[in-house]
Amino acid sequence: MEIQSSTIQVSPNDIISRAIGFFESSQYIDLIKLAKSYGVDVYARSENDFNASIEFSIDPEHFSIYVNPDHAETRRRFSIAHELAHYILHSDEVKKNLLVDRDNIHSLSPEKEAEANELAAKILMPEELVHKYIENNDLDGNRILSENSVRKIASFFTVSLMVAILRLKGIGYELPYIAFS
Ligand SMILES: [Zn+2]
């Protein structure tokens, strides 16, 4: 029996496996190609105080992500992954609002923004790739990572130190106190 639905039904696991697929073919998770694989285009928008947004256009129906090209690569990557997470998790709200971004006027509820942050970190650092990298590079001392290892992991996955710390803790690694600014 076929269930008719106009909403996009993509599971978070689907995007994580696609991210792993990109990584396996090129040793890099290309977020623009990842977005494109869902038919979502990523554009640069260079404006003061602009971070990133996901926007929906009605005719023809299309989702686009905008990101500030003036920001550092790690920040841009997190922003694209965050907006892509909204596409996966909250496409109905994006369709309704036409525009979702992180400023006060256009953001979703704090819970939904937190969900998007969590999925973004999983897209950028899929658990199985993190384990593999740690294992292949002998970084794991009984699931305790040194500061140097955490820095290596962050740079390997092209994420900020803060994102790496939160993600590694989320996966269950023990980390020393690391100062970052
Ligand atoms: Zn958001």
PDB file of C-alpha atoms and ligand atoms in Angstrom:
ATOM      1  CA  MET A   1       0.000   0.000   0.000  1.00  0.00           C
ATOM      2  CA  GLU A   2       1.330   3.365  -0.930  1.00  0.00           C
ATOM      3  CA  ILE A   3       0.973   6.280   1.449  1.00  0.00           C
ATOM      4  CA  GLN A   4       0.645   9.627  -0.293  1.00  0.00           C
ATOM      5  CA  SER A   5       2.504  12.423   1.354  1.00  0.00           C
ATOM      6  CA  SER A   6       3.576  15.858   0.213  1.00  0.00           C
ATOM      7  CA  THR A   7       6.168  16.224   2.946  1.00  0.00           C
ATOM      8  CA  ILE A   8       9.752  15.164   2.527  1.00  0.00           C
ATOM      9  CA  GLN A   9      10.453  11.939   4.343  1.00  0.00           C
ATOM     10  CA  VAL A  10      14.170  11.652   4.861  1.00  0.00           C
ATOM     11  CA  SER A  11      15.551  10.012   7.954  1.00  0.00           C
ATOM     12  CA  PRO A  12      18.552  11.464   9.791  1.00  0.00           C
ATOM     13  CA  ASN A  13      20.261   8.104   9.212  1.00  0.00           C
ATOM     14  CA  ASP A  14      19.947   8.585   5.474  1.00  0.00           C
ATOM     15  CA  ILE A  15      21.958  11.804   5.474  1.00  0.00           C
ATOM     16  CA  ILE A  16      24.570  10.324   7.807  1.00  0.00           C
ATOM     17  CA  SER A  17      25.065   7.337   5.483  1.00  0.00           C
ATOM     18  CA  ARG A  18      25.315   9.657   2.499  1.00  0.00           C
ATOM     19  CA  ALA A  19      27.959  11.686   4.368  1.00  0.00           C
ATOM     20  CA  ILE A  20      29.887   8.455   5.047  1.00  0.00           C
ATOM     21  CA  GLY A  21      29.578   7.553   1.359  1.00  0.00           C
ATOM     22  CA  PHE A  22      31.087  10.879   0.278  1.00  0.00           C
ATOM     23  CA  PHE A  23      33.870  10.428   2.797  1.00  0.00           C
ATOM     24  CA  GLU A  24      34.665   6.934   1.590  1.00  0.00           C
ATOM     25  CA  SER A  25      34.956   8.030  -2.023  1.00  0.00           C
ATOM     26  CA  SER A  26      36.993  11.208  -1.440  1.00  0.00           C
ATOM     27  CA  GLN A  27      38.251  11.290   2.191  1.00  0.00           C
ATOM     28  CA  TYR A  28      36.183  14.447   2.640  1.00  0.00           C
ATOM     29  CA  ILE A  29      32.539  15.157   3.373  1.00  0.00           C
ATOM     30  CA  ASP A  30      31.659  17.649   0.665  1.00  0.00           C
ATOM     31  CA  LEU A  31      28.600  19.399   2.113  1.00  0.00           C
ATOM     32  CA  ILE A  32      27.712  21.172  -1.101  1.00  0.00           C
ATOM     33  CA  LYS A  33      27.557  17.848  -2.951  1.00  0.00           C
ATOM     34  CA  LEU A  34      25.703  16.336  -0.002  1.00  0.00           C
ATOM     35  CA  ALA A  35      23.077  19.107  -0.201  1.00  0.00           C
ATOM     36  CA  LYS A  36      22.920  18.726  -3.974  1.00  0.00           C
ATOM     37  CA  SER A  37      22.195  14.993  -3.562  1.00  0.00           C
ATOM     38  CA  TYR A  38      18.864  16.104  -2.015  1.00  0.00           C
ATOM     39  CA  GLY A  39      18.289  18.695  -4.726  1.00  0.00           C
ATOM     40  CA  VAL A  40      19.239  21.537  -2.359  1.00  0.00           C
ATOM     41  CA  ASP A  41      21.584  24.198  -3.782  1.00  0.00           C
ATOM     42  CA  VAL A  42      24.066  26.146  -1.662  1.00  0.00           C
ATOM     43  CA  TYR A  43      24.765  29.806  -2.462  1.00  0.00           C
ATOM     44  CA  ALA A  44      27.107  32.430  -1.048  1.00  0.00           C
ATOM     45  CA  ARG A  45      25.612  35.559   0.497  1.00  0.00           C
ATOM     46  CA  SER A  46      28.147  38.079   1.670  1.00  0.00           C
ATOM     47  CA  GLU A  47      26.320  40.412   4.058  1.00  0.00           C
ATOM     48  CA  ASN A  48      27.287  41.898   7.392  1.00  0.00           C
ATOM     49  CA  ASP A  49      25.845  39.970  10.346  1.00  0.00           C
ATOM     50  CA  PHE A  50      24.624  37.196   8.061  1.00  0.00           C
ATOM     51  CA  ASN A  51      25.469  33.640   9.052  1.00  0.00           C
ATOM     52  CA  ALA A  52      23.346  31.172   7.090  1.00  0.00           C
ATOM     53  CA  SER A  53      19.753  30.406   6.142  1.00  0.00           C
ATOM     54  CA  ILE A  54      17.575  27.853   4.420  1.00  0.00           C
ATOM     55  CA  GLU A  55      14.890  29.242   2.149  1.00  0.00           C
ATOM     56  CA  PHE A  56      11.987  27.709   0.277  1.00  0.00           C
ATOM     57  CA  SER A  57      10.639  28.944  -3.025  1.00  0.00           C
ATOM     58  CA  ILE A  58       7.193  27.858  -4.130  1.00  0.00           C
ATOM     59  CA  ASP A  59       7.185  27.899  -7.914  1.00  0.00           C
ATOM     60  CA  PRO A  60       8.975  25.691  -8.680  1.00  0.00           C
ATOM     61  CA  GLU A  61       9.260  24.092  -5.220  1.00  0.00           C
ATOM     62  CA  HIS A  62      12.889  24.330  -4.224  1.00  0.00           C
ATOM     63  CA  PHE A  63      15.041  24.582  -1.097  1.00  0.00           C
ATOM     64  CA  SER A  64      18.198  26.725  -1.109  1.00  0.00           C
ATOM     65  CA  ILE A  65      20.849  27.235   1.538  1.00  0.00           C
ATOM     66  CA  TYR A  66      22.726  30.529   1.831  1.00  0.00           C
ATOM     67  CA  VAL A  67      26.001  30.836   3.689  1.00  0.00           C
ATOM     68  CA  ASN A  68      28.362  33.724   4.388  1.00  0.00           C
ATOM     69  CA  PRO A  69      31.536  33.105   2.331  1.00  0.00           C
ATOM     70  CA  ASP A  70      33.499  35.534   4.528  1.00  0.00           C
ATOM     71  CA  HIS A  71      33.402  33.195   7.520  1.00  0.00           C
ATOM     72  CA  ALA A  72      36.080  30.598   8.292  1.00  0.00           C
ATOM     73  CA  GLU A  73      35.754  27.203   6.610  1.00  0.00           C
ATOM     74  CA  THR A  74      34.892  25.344   9.845  1.00  0.00           C
ATOM     75  CA  ARG A  75      32.116  27.829  10.573  1.00  0.00           C
ATOM     76  CA  ARG A  76      30.754  27.681   7.022  1.00  0.00           C
ATOM     77  CA  ARG A  77      30.725  23.891   7.154  1.00  0.00           C
ATOM     78  CA  PHE A  78      28.846  23.839  10.436  1.00  0.00           C
ATOM     79  CA  SER A  79      26.361  26.398   9.099  1.00  0.00           C
ATOM     80  CA  ILE A  80      25.630  24.391   5.944  1.00  0.00           C
ATOM     81  CA  ALA A  81      25.270  21.167   7.966  1.00  0.00           C
ATOM     82  CA  HIS A  82      22.913  22.964  10.386  1.00  0.00           C
ATOM     83  CA  GLU A  83      20.683  24.276   7.584  1.00  0.00           C
ATOM     84  CA  LEU A  84      20.733  20.885   5.885  1.00  0.00           C
ATOM     85  CA  ALA A  85      19.619  19.382   9.200  1.00  0.00           C
ATOM     86  CA  HIS A  86      16.608  21.740   9.138  1.00  0.00           C
ATOM     87  CA  TYR A  87      15.825  20.406   5.661  1.00  0.00           C
ATOM     88  CA  ILE A  88      15.905  16.826   6.959  1.00  0.00           C
ATOM     89  CA  LEU A  89      14.132  17.415  10.284  1.00  0.00           C
ATOM     90  CA  HIS A  90      11.957  20.502   9.842  1.00  0.00           C
ATOM     91  CA  SER A  91      11.101  20.828   6.158  1.00  0.00           C
ATOM     92  CA  ASP A  92       7.433  21.518   6.946  1.00  0.00           C
ATOM     93  CA  GLU A  93       8.364  24.543   9.039  1.00  0.00           C
ATOM     94  CA  VAL A  94      10.792  25.791   6.405  1.00  0.00           C
ATOM     95  CA  LYS A  95       8.033  25.469   3.796  1.00  0.00           C
ATOM     96  CA  LYS A  96       5.603  27.345   6.006  1.00  0.00           C
ATOM     97  CA  ASN A  97       8.020  30.126   7.009  1.00  0.00           C
ATOM     98  CA  LEU A  98       9.758  30.295   3.595  1.00  0.00           C
ATOM     99  CA  LEU A  99      12.918  31.377   5.393  1.00  0.00           C
ATOM    100  CA  VAL A 100      14.648  29.984   8.471  1.00  0.00           C
ATOM    101  CA  ASP A 101      17.864  31.338   9.893  1.00  0.00           C
ATOM    102  CA  ARG A 102      19.445  31.868  13.236  1.00  0.00           C
ATOM    103  CA  ASP A 103      18.477  35.444  13.941  1.00  0.00           C
ATOM    104  CA  ASN A 104      15.694  36.123  16.444  1.00  0.00           C
ATOM    105  CA  ILE A 105      13.001  36.775  13.885  1.00  0.00           C
ATOM    106  CA  HIS A 106      13.469  33.755  11.644  1.00  0.00           C
ATOM    107  CA  SER A 107      14.786  30.975  13.873  1.00  0.00           C
ATOM    108  CA  LEU A 108      12.688  27.978  14.917  1.00  0.00           C
ATOM    109  CA  SER A 109      12.094  27.036  18.561  1.00  0.00           C
ATOM    110  CA  PRO A 110      15.206  26.576  20.742  1.00  0.00           C
ATOM    111  CA  GLU A 111      14.455  22.806  20.822  1.00  0.00           C
ATOM    112  CA  LYS A 112      14.424  22.590  17.037  1.00  0.00           C
ATOM    113  CA  GLU A 113      17.554  24.716  16.715  1.00  0.00           C
ATOM    114  CA  ALA A 114      19.247  22.355  19.195  1.00  0.00           C
ATOM    115  CA  GLU A 115      18.072  19.335  17.157  1.00  0.00           C
ATOM    116  CA  ALA A 116      19.578  20.886  14.032  1.00  0.00           C
ATOM    117  CA  ASN A 117      22.877  21.501  15.852  1.00  0.00           C
ATOM    118  CA  GLU A 118      22.959  17.913  17.045  1.00  0.00           C
ATOM    119  CA  LEU A 119      22.302  16.432  13.594  1.00  0.00           C
ATOM    120  CA  ALA A 120      24.817  18.880  12.050  1.00  0.00           C
ATOM    121  CA  ALA A 121      27.548  17.516  14.328  1.00  0.00           C
ATOM    122  CA  LYS A 122      26.596  13.947  13.350  1.00  0.00           C
ATOM    123  CA  ILE A 123      26.757  14.810   9.643  1.00  0.00           C
ATOM    124  CA  LEU A 124      30.181  16.431  10.048  1.00  0.00           C
ATOM    125  CA  MET A 125      31.541  13.683  12.321  1.00  0.00           C
ATOM    126  CA  PRO A 126      29.686  10.395  11.741  1.00  0.00           C
ATOM    127  CA  GLU A 127      30.330   8.094  14.675  1.00  0.00           C
ATOM    128  CA  GLU A 128      31.728   5.199  12.627  1.00  0.00           C
ATOM    129  CA  LEU A 129      34.215   7.488  10.839  1.00  0.00           C
ATOM    130  CA  VAL A 130      35.324   8.996  14.137  1.00  0.00           C
ATOM    131  CA  HIS A 131      35.970   5.541  15.627  1.00  0.00           C
ATOM    132  CA  LYS A 132      37.827   4.456  12.494  1.00  0.00           C
ATOM    133  CA  TYR A 133      40.037   7.559  12.469  1.00  0.00           C
ATOM    134  CA  ILE A 134      40.857   7.202  16.162  1.00  0.00           C
ATOM    135  CA  GLU A 135      41.641   3.512  15.727  1.00  0.00           C
ATOM    136  CA  ASN A 136      43.744   3.942  12.588  1.00  0.00           C
ATOM    137  CA  ASN A 137      45.792   6.684  14.203  1.00  0.00           C
ATOM    138  CA  ASP A 138      46.198   5.039  17.598  1.00  0.00           C
ATOM    139  CA  LEU A 139      44.741   8.035  19.378  1.00  0.00           C
ATOM    140  CA  ASP A 140      42.655   6.091  21.853  1.00  0.00           C
ATOM    141  CA  GLY A 141      43.965   5.396  25.333  1.00  0.00           C
ATOM    142  CA  ASN A 142      40.997   3.450  26.678  1.00  0.00           C
ATOM    143  CA  ARG A 143      38.528   5.933  25.258  1.00  0.00           C
ATOM    144  CA  ILE A 144      40.490   8.794  26.773  1.00  0.00           C
ATOM    145  CA  LEU A 145      41.760  11.311  24.228  1.00  0.00           C
ATOM    146  CA  SER A 146      44.610  13.759  24.696  1.00  0.00           C
ATOM    147  CA  GLU A 147      44.230  17.413  23.766  1.00  0.00           C
ATOM    148  CA  ASN A 148      46.562  16.841  20.830  1.00  0.00           C
ATOM    149  CA  SER A 149      44.361  13.997  19.559  1.00  0.00           C
ATOM    150  CA  VAL A 150      41.248  16.149  19.833  1.00  0.00           C
ATOM    151  CA  ARG A 151      42.960  18.878  17.797  1.00  0.00           C
ATOM    152  CA  LYS A 152      43.974  16.322  15.146  1.00  0.00           C
ATOM    153  CA  ILE A 153      40.432  14.983  14.940  1.00  0.00           C
ATOM    154  CA  ALA A 154      38.959  18.498  14.630  1.00  0.00           C
ATOM    155  CA  SER A 155      41.334  19.346  11.820  1.00  0.00           C
ATOM    156  CA  PHE A 156      40.781  16.015  10.046  1.00  0.00           C
ATOM    157  CA  PHE A 157      37.002  16.508   9.998  1.00  0.00           C
ATOM    158  CA  THR A 158      37.322  20.261   9.285  1.00  0.00           C
ATOM    159  CA  VAL A 159      35.270  21.295  12.311  1.00  0.00           C
ATOM    160  CA  SER A 160      35.956  23.810  15.052  1.00  0.00           C
ATOM    161  CA  LEU A 161      37.553  22.590  18.243  1.00  0.00           C
ATOM    162  CA  MET A 162      34.307  23.279  20.082  1.00  0.00           C
ATOM    163  CA  VAL A 163      32.245  21.117  17.711  1.00  0.00           C
ATOM    164  CA  ALA A 164      34.820  18.302  17.973  1.00  0.00           C
ATOM    165  CA  ILE A 165      34.816  18.449  21.782  1.00  0.00           C
ATOM    166  CA  LEU A 166      31.015  18.293  22.036  1.00  0.00           C
ATOM    167  CA  ARG A 167      30.721  15.536  19.444  1.00  0.00           C
ATOM    168  CA  LEU A 168      33.479  13.374  20.967  1.00  0.00           C
ATOM    169  CA  LYS A 169      31.918  13.724  24.426  1.00  0.00           C
ATOM    170  CA  GLY A 170      28.537  12.845  22.902  1.00  0.00           C
ATOM    171  CA  ILE A 171      29.997   9.672  21.408  1.00  0.00           C
ATOM    172  CA  GLY A 172      31.385   8.751  24.827  1.00  0.00           C
ATOM    173  CA  TYR A 173      35.056   9.701  24.802  1.00  0.00           C
ATOM    174  CA  GLU A 174      36.707  11.198  27.842  1.00  0.00           C
ATOM    175  CA  LEU A 175      38.482  14.457  27.185  1.00  0.00           C
ATOM    176  CA  PRO A 176      40.822  16.626  29.222  1.00  0.00           C
ATOM    177  CA  TYR A 177      39.874  20.243  29.843  1.00  0.00           C
ATOM    178  CA  ILE A 178      40.710  22.109  26.650  1.00  0.00           C
ATOM    179  CA  ALA A 179      40.742  25.879  26.495  1.00  0.00           C
ATOM    180  CA  PHE A 180      39.560  27.328  23.246  1.00  0.00           C
ATOM    181  CA  SER A 181      38.802  30.801  22.073  1.00  0.00           C
TER     182      SER A 181
HETATM  183 ZN    ZN B   1      18.665  26.905  12.622  1.00  0.00          ZN
END
